[in-house]
Short mmCIF file of C-alpha atoms and ligand atoms in Angstrom, two decimals:
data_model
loop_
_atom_site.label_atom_id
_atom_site.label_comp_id
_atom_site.label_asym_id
_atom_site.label_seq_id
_atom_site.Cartn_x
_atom_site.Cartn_y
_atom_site.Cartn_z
CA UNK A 1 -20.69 22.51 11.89
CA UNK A 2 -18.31 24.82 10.58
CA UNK A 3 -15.33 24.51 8.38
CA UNK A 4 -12.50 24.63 11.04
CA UNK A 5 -14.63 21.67 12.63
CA UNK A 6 -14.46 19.48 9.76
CA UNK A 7 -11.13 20.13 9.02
CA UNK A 8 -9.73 19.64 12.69
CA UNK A 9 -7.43 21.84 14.65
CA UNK A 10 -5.06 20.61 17.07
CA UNK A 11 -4.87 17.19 18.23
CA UNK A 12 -7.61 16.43 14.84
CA UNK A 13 -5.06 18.10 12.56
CA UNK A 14 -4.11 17.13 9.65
CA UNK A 15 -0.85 16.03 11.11
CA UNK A 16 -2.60 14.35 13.65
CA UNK A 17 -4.37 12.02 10.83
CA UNK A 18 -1.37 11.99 8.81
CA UNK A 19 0.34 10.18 11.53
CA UNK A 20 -2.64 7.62 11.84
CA UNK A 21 -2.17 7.40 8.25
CA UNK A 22 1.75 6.00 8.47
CA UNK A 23 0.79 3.80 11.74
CA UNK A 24 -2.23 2.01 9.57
CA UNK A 25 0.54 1.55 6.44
CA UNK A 26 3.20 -0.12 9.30
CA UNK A 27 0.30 -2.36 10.93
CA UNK A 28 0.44 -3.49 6.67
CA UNK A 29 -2.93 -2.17 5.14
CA UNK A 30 -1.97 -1.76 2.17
CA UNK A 31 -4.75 -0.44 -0.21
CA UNK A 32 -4.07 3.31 -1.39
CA UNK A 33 -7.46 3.88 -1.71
CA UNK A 34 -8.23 2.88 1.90
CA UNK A 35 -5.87 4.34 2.97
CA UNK A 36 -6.47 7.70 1.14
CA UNK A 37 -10.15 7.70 2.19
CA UNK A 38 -9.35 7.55 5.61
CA UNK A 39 -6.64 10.50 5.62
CA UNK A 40 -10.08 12.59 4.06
CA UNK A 41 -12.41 11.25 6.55
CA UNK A 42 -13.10 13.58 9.75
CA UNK A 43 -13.24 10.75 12.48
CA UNK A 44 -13.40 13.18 15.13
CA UNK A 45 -16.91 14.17 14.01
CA UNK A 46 -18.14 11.07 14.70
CA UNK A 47 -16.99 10.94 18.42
CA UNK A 48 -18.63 13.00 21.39
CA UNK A 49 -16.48 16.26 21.68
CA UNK A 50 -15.04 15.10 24.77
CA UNK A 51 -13.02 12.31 23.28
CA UNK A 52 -12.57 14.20 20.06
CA UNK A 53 -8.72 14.68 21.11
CA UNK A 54 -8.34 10.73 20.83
CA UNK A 55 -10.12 10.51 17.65
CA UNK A 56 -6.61 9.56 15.43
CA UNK A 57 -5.38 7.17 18.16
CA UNK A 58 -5.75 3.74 16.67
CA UNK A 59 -8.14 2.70 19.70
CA UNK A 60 -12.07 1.76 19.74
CA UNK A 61 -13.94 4.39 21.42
CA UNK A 62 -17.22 4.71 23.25
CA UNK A 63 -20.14 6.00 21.60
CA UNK A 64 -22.60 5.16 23.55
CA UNK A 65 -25.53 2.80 24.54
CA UNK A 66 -22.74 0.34 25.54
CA UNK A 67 -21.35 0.19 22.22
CA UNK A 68 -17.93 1.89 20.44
CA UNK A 69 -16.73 2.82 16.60
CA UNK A 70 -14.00 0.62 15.51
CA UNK A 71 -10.16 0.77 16.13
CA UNK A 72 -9.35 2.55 12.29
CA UNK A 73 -6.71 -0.41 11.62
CA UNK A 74 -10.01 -2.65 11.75
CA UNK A 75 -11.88 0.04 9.77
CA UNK A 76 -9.22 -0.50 7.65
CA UNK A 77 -8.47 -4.17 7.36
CA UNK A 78 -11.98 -5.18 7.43
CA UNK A 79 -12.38 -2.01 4.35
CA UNK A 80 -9.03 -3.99 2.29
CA UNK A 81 -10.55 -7.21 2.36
CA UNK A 82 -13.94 -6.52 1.45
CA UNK A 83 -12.54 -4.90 -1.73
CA UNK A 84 -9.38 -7.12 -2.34
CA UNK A 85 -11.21 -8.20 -5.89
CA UNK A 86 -12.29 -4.88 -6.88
CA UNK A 87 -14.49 -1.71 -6.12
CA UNK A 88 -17.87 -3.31 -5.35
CA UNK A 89 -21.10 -1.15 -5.95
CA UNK A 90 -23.51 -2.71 -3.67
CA UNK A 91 -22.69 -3.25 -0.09
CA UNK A 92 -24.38 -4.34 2.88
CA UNK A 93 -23.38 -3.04 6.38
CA UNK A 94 -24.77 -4.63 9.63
CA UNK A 95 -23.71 -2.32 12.81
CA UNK A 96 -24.14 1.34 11.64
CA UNK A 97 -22.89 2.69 14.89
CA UNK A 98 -22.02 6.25 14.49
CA UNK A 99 -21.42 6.12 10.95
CA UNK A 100 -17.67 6.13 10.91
CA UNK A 101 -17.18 2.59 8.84
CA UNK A 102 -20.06 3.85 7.03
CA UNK A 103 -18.55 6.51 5.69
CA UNK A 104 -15.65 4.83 4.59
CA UNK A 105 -17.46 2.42 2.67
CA UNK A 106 -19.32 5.18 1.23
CA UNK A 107 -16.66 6.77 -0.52
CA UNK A 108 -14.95 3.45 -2.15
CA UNK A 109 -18.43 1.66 -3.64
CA UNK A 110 -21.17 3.04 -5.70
CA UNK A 111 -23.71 2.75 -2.35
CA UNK A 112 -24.27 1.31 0.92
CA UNK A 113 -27.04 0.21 2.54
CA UNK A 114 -26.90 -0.29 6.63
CA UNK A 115 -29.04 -1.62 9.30
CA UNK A 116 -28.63 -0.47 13.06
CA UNK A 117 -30.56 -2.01 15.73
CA UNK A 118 -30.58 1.58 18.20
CA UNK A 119 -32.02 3.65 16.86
CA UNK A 120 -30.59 6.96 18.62
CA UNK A 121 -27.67 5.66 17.10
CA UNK A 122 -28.28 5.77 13.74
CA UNK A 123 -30.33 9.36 14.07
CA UNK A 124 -26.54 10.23 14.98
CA UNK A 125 -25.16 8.78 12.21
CA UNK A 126 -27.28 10.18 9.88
CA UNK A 127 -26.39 13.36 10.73
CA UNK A 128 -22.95 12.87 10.29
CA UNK A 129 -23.74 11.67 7.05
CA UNK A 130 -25.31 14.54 5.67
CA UNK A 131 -22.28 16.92 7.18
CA UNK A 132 -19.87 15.38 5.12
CA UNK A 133 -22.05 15.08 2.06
CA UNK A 134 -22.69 11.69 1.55
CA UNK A 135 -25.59 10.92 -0.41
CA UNK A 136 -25.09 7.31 -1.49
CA UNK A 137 -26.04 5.73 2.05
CA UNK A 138 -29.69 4.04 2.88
CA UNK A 139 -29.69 3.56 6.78
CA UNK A 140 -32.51 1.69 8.76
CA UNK A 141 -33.02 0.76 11.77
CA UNK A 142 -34.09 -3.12 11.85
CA UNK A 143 -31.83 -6.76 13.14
CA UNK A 144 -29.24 -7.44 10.77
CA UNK A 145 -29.26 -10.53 11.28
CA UNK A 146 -32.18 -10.61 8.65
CA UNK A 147 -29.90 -8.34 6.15
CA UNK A 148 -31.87 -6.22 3.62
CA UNK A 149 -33.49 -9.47 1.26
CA UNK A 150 -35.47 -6.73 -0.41
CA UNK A 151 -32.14 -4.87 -1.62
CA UNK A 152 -30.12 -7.50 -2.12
CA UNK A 153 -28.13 -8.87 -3.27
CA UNK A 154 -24.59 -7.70 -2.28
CA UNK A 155 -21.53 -7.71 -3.70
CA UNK A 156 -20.21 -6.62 -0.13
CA UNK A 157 -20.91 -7.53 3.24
CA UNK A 158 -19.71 -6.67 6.30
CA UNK A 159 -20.32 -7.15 10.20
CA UNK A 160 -19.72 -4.86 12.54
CA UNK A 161 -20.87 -6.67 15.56
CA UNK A 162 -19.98 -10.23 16.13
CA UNK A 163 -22.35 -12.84 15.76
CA UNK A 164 -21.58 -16.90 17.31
CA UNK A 165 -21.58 -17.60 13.58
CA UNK A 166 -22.48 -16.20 10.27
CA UNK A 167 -26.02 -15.77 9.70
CA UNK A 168 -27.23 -17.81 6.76
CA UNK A 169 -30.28 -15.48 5.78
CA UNK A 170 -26.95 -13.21 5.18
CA UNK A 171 -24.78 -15.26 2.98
CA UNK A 172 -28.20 -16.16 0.60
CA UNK A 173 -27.58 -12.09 0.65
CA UNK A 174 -24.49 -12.13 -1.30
CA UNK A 175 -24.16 -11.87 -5.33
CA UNK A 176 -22.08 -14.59 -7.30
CA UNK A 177 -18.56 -13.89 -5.95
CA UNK A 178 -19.33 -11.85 -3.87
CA UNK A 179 -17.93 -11.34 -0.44
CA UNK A 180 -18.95 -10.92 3.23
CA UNK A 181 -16.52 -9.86 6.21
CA UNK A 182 -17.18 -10.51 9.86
CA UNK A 183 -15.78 -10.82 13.54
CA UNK A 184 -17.04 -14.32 14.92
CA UNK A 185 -17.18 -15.84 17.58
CA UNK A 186 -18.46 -15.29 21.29
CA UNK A 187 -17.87 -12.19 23.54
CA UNK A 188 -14.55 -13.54 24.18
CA UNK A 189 -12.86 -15.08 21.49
CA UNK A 190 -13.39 -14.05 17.77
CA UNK A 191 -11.88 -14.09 14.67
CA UNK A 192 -12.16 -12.20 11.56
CA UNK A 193 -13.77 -14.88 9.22
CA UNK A 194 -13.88 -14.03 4.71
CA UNK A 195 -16.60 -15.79 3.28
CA UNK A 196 -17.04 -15.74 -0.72
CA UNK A 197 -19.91 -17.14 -2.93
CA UNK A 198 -19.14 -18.98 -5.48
CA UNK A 199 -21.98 -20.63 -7.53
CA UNK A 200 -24.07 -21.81 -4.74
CA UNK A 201 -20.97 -23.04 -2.94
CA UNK A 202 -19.74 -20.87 -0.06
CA UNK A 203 -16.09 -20.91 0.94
CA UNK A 204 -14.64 -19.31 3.63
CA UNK A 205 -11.37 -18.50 5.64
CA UNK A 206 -10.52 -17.43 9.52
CA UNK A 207 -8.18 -14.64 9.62
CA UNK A 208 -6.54 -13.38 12.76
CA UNK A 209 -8.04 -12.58 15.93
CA UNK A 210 -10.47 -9.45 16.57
CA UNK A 211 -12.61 -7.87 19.82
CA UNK A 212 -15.78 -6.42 18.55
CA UNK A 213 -19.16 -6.10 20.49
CA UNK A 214 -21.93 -9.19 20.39
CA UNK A 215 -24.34 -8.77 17.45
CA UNK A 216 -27.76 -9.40 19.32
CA UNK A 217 -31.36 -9.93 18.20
CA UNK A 218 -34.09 -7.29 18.33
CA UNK A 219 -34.20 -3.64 17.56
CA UNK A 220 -34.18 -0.77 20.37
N1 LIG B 301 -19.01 0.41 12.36
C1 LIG B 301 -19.36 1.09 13.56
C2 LIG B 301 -19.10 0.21 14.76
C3 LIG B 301 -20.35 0.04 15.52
S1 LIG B 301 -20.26 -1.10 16.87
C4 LIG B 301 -18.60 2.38 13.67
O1 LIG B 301 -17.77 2.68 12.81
O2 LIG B 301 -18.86 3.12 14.60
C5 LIG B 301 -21.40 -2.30 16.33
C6 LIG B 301 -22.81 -1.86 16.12
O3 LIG B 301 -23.56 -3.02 15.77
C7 LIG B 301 -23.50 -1.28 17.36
O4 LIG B 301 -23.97 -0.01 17.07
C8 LIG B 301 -24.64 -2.26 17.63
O5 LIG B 301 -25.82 -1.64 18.12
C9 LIG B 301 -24.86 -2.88 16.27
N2 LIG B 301 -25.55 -4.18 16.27
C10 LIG B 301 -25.37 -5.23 17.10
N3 LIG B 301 -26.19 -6.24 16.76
C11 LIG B 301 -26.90 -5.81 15.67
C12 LIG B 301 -27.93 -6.40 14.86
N4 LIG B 301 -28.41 -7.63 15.07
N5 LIG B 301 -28.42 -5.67 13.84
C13 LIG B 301 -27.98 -4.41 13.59
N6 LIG B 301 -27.01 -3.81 14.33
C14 LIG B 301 -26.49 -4.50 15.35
#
């Protein structure tokens, strides 16, 4: 990919993300650095060139294999909250997808580790990875809802796909204060849930209502 690509022309300006910029500060995310990251971040790479004229539109998208990348307000909210005490090093991301929350994450915490379970998908991702020069990112394909025991734990976790409630094996993931993010609930009805360790007490709170795609069992 080329340098006009990355930067964007026309309806992936720098206008264009500008604008999606201002509409994320008015839906009230508030974190500069979020917010910053974001205005840098070439979503339209991460989209099939077909679509690529919708990718600053605050709308989920289709990416394929019956899934989509995130609305960016999500991106965003779910990106605020998991960093609301701080920059944490370590995260933990469960729903790689095409890379896009990736990213983010990438650029706000020292590195990320992220399971997909399609593994096209993640081949994708990868690629968009290295085209943007991210180098703090360890992506495998595997079922999240096991985590990643062996490179745990996290002070950062967050869901991309929602599961009927949070996985225990993922929580036992976290580090002392830290935090985990996630979309719960059935295909239906979910809400965006905080959870926070503290000691070996967990405490958690349900924040507003989000859509997201089921997190299911088994790899492809
Ligand atoms: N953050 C992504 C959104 C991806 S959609 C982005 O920015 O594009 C959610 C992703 O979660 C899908 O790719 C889906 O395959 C994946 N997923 C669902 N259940 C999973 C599981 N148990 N383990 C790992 N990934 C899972």
């Amino acid at each position: 990919m080329n340098e006009t690509n990355l930067e964007g022309i026309g309806f992936t300006s720098r206008r264009t993300r500008d604008r999606l910029i201002t509409r994320l500060e008015a839906a009230g995310i508030k974190d500069a650095g979020v917010l910053e990251v974001m205005r840098q971040t070439p979503r339209h790479i991460f989209i099939d060139e077909a679509l690529a004229h919708r990718a600053y539109e605050d709308s989920s998208l289709p990416i394929g294999h019956g899934q989509t990348i995130s609305q960016p307000y999500i991106v965003a909210r779910m990106t605020e909250l998991l960093m609301a005490q701080g920059r944490p090093s370590r995260i933990l991301e469960i729903g790689s997808g095409c890379g896009y929350q990736t990213a983010v994450l990438a650029q706000l915490a020292e590195r990320v580790w992220t399971v997909e379970r399609i593994g096209p998908l993640l081949t994708r991702a990868r690629r968009h990875w290295s085209q943007l020069k991210l180098r703090n990112i360890n992506a495998r394909v595997g079922d999240g809802f096991e985590g990643w025991a062996e490179r745990g734990p996290f002070d950062g976790i967050l869901l991309a796909a929602a599961p009927r409630q949070v996985p225990p094996a993922l929580l036992q993931q976290l580090a002392p204060g830290g935090v985990l993010v996630a979309p719960v609930g059935d295909r239906d009805e979910q809400v965006l849930e905080r959870h926070w360790r503290d000691g070996d007490r967990f405490l958690a709170e349900a924040l507003e209502p989000v859509r997201f795609v089921p997190m299911l069992g088994g790899t492809l």
